[in-house]
Protein backbone atom coordinates (compact mmCIF):
# COMPACT_ATOMS: atom_id res chain seq x y z
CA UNK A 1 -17.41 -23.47 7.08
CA UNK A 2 -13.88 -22.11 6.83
CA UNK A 3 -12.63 -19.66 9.00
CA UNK A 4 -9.58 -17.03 7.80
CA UNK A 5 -8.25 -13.96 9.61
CA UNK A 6 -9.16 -10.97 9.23
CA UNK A 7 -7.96 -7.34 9.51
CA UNK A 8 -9.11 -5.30 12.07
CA UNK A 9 -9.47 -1.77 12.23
CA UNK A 10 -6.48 -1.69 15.05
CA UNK A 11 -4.38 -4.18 13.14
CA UNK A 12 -4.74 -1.33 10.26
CA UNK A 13 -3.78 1.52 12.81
CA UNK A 14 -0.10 -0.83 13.85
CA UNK A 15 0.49 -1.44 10.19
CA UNK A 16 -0.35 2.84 9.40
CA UNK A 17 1.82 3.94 12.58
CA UNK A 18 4.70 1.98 11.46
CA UNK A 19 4.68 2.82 8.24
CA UNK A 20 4.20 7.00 9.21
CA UNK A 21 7.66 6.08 11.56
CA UNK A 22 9.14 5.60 8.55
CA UNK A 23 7.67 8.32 6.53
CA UNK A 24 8.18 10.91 9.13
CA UNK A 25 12.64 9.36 9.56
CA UNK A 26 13.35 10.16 6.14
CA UNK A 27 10.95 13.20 6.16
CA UNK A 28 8.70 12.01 3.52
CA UNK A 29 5.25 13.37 3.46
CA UNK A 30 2.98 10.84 1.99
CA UNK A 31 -0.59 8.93 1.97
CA UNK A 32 -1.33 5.97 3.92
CA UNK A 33 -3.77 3.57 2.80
CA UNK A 34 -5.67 0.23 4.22
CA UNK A 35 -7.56 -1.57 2.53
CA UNK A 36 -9.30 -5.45 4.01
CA UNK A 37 -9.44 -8.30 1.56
CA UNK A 38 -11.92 -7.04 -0.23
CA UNK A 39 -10.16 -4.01 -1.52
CA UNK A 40 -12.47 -1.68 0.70
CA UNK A 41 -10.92 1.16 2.34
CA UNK A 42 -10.53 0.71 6.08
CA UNK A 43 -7.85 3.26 7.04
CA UNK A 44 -6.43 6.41 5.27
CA UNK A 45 -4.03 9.11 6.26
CA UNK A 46 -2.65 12.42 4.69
CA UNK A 47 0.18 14.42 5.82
CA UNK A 48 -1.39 17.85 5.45
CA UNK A 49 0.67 19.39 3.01
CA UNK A 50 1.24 16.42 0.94
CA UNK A 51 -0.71 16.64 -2.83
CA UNK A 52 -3.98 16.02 -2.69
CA UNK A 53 -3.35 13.60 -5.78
CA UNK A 54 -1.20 10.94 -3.83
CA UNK A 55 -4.74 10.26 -1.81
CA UNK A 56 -6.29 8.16 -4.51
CA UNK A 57 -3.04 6.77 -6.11
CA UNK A 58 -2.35 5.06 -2.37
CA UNK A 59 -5.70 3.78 -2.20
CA UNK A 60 -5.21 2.46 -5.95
CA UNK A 61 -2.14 0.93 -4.88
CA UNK A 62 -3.87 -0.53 -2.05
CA UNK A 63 -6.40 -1.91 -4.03
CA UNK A 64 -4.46 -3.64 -6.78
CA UNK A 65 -2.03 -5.01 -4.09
CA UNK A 66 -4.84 -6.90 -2.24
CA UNK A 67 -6.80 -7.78 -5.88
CA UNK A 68 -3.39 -9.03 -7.27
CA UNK A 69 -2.04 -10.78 -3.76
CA UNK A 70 1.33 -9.33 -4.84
CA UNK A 71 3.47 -6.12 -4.57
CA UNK A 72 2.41 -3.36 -7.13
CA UNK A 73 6.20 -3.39 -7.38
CA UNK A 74 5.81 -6.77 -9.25
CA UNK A 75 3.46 -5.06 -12.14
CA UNK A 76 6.48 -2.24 -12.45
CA UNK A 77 8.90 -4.38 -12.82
CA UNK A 78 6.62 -6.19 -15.62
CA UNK A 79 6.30 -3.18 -17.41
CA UNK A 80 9.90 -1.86 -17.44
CA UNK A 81 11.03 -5.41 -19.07
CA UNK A 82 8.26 -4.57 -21.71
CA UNK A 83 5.17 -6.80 -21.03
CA UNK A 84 2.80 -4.13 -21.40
CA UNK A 85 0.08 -6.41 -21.11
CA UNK A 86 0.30 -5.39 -17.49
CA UNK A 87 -1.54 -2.30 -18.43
CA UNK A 88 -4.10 -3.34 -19.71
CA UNK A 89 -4.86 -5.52 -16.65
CA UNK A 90 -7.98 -3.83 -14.45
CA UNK A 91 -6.67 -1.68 -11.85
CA UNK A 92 -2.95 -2.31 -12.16
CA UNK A 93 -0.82 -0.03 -10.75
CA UNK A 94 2.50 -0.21 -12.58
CA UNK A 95 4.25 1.33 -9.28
CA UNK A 96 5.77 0.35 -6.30
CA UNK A 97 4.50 1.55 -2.99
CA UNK A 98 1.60 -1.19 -2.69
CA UNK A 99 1.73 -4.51 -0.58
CA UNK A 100 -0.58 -7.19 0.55
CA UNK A 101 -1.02 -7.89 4.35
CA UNK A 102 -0.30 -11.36 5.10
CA UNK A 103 -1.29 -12.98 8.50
CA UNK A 104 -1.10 -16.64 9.07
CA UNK A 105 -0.24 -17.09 5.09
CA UNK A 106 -3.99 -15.38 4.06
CA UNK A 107 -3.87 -11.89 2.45
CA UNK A 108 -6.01 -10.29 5.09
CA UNK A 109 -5.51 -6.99 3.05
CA UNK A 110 -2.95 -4.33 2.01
CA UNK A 111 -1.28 -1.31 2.19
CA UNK A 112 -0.52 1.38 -0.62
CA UNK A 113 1.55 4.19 0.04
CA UNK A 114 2.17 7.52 -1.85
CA UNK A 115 3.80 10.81 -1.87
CA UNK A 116 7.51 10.02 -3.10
CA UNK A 117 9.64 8.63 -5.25
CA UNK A 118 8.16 4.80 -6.32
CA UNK A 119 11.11 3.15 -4.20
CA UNK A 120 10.59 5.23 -1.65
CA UNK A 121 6.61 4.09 -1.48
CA UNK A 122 8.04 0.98 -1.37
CA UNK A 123 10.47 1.12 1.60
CA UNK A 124 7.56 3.15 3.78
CA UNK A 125 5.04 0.22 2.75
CA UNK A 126 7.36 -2.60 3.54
CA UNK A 127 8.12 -1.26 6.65
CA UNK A 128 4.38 -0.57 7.38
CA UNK A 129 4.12 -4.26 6.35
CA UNK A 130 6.32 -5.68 8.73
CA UNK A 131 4.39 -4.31 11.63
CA UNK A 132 1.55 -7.00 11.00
């Protein structure tokens, strides 16, 4: 039986933390969200006064992050050079703010990120990223 690492529930606090510190340096309220390899939620945080509609659109980006292994920023891009396709694709998220979590080259999860401008998802999820 293979073994592969996994994402802990701590490992998904670092990863959140880091990715607040950069939230909170540019003053940028947002939603945090952690999902595990499976795309199930394992972590979430909400600045209190930031819209109630970024909670699910971080988890989404979250989600189709980990279920594509790649950056939502990857399906944006796709869709601004006109392959529409993209939306059409289950669960895509055609904006950036959405990363997988890499450890030891396995996606061991991912991160999705929103309250802002789509770049500036993108900069607080890399940086949340980078913390793993």
């Amino acid at each position: 039986m293979a073994g592969k690492p996994i994402l802990t529930l701590e490992d998904a606090r670092r990863v959140a933390a880091a990715a607040e510190n950069e939230a909170r340096a540019n003053e940028w309220k947002v939603v945090i969200a952690v999902v595990d390899d499976g795309g199930h939620l394992l972590y979430l945080q909400r600045s209190h006064d930031t819209q109630f509609g970024s909670v699910e659109t971080a988890i989404a980006k979250a989600h189709a992050a980990v279920a594509f292994q790649r950056p939502t920023k990857a399906s944006e891009d796709a869709v601004l050079s006109g392959r529409l396709i993209h939306l059409a694709l289950p669960g895509v998220i055609p904006a950036e703010g959405g990363v997988p979590l890499v450890r030891d080259g396995v996606v061991v999860g991912a991160l999705g990120i929103s309250g802002v401008r789509s770049i500036q998802d993108g900069q607080i999820a890399q940086a949340g990223a980078s913390a793993l």
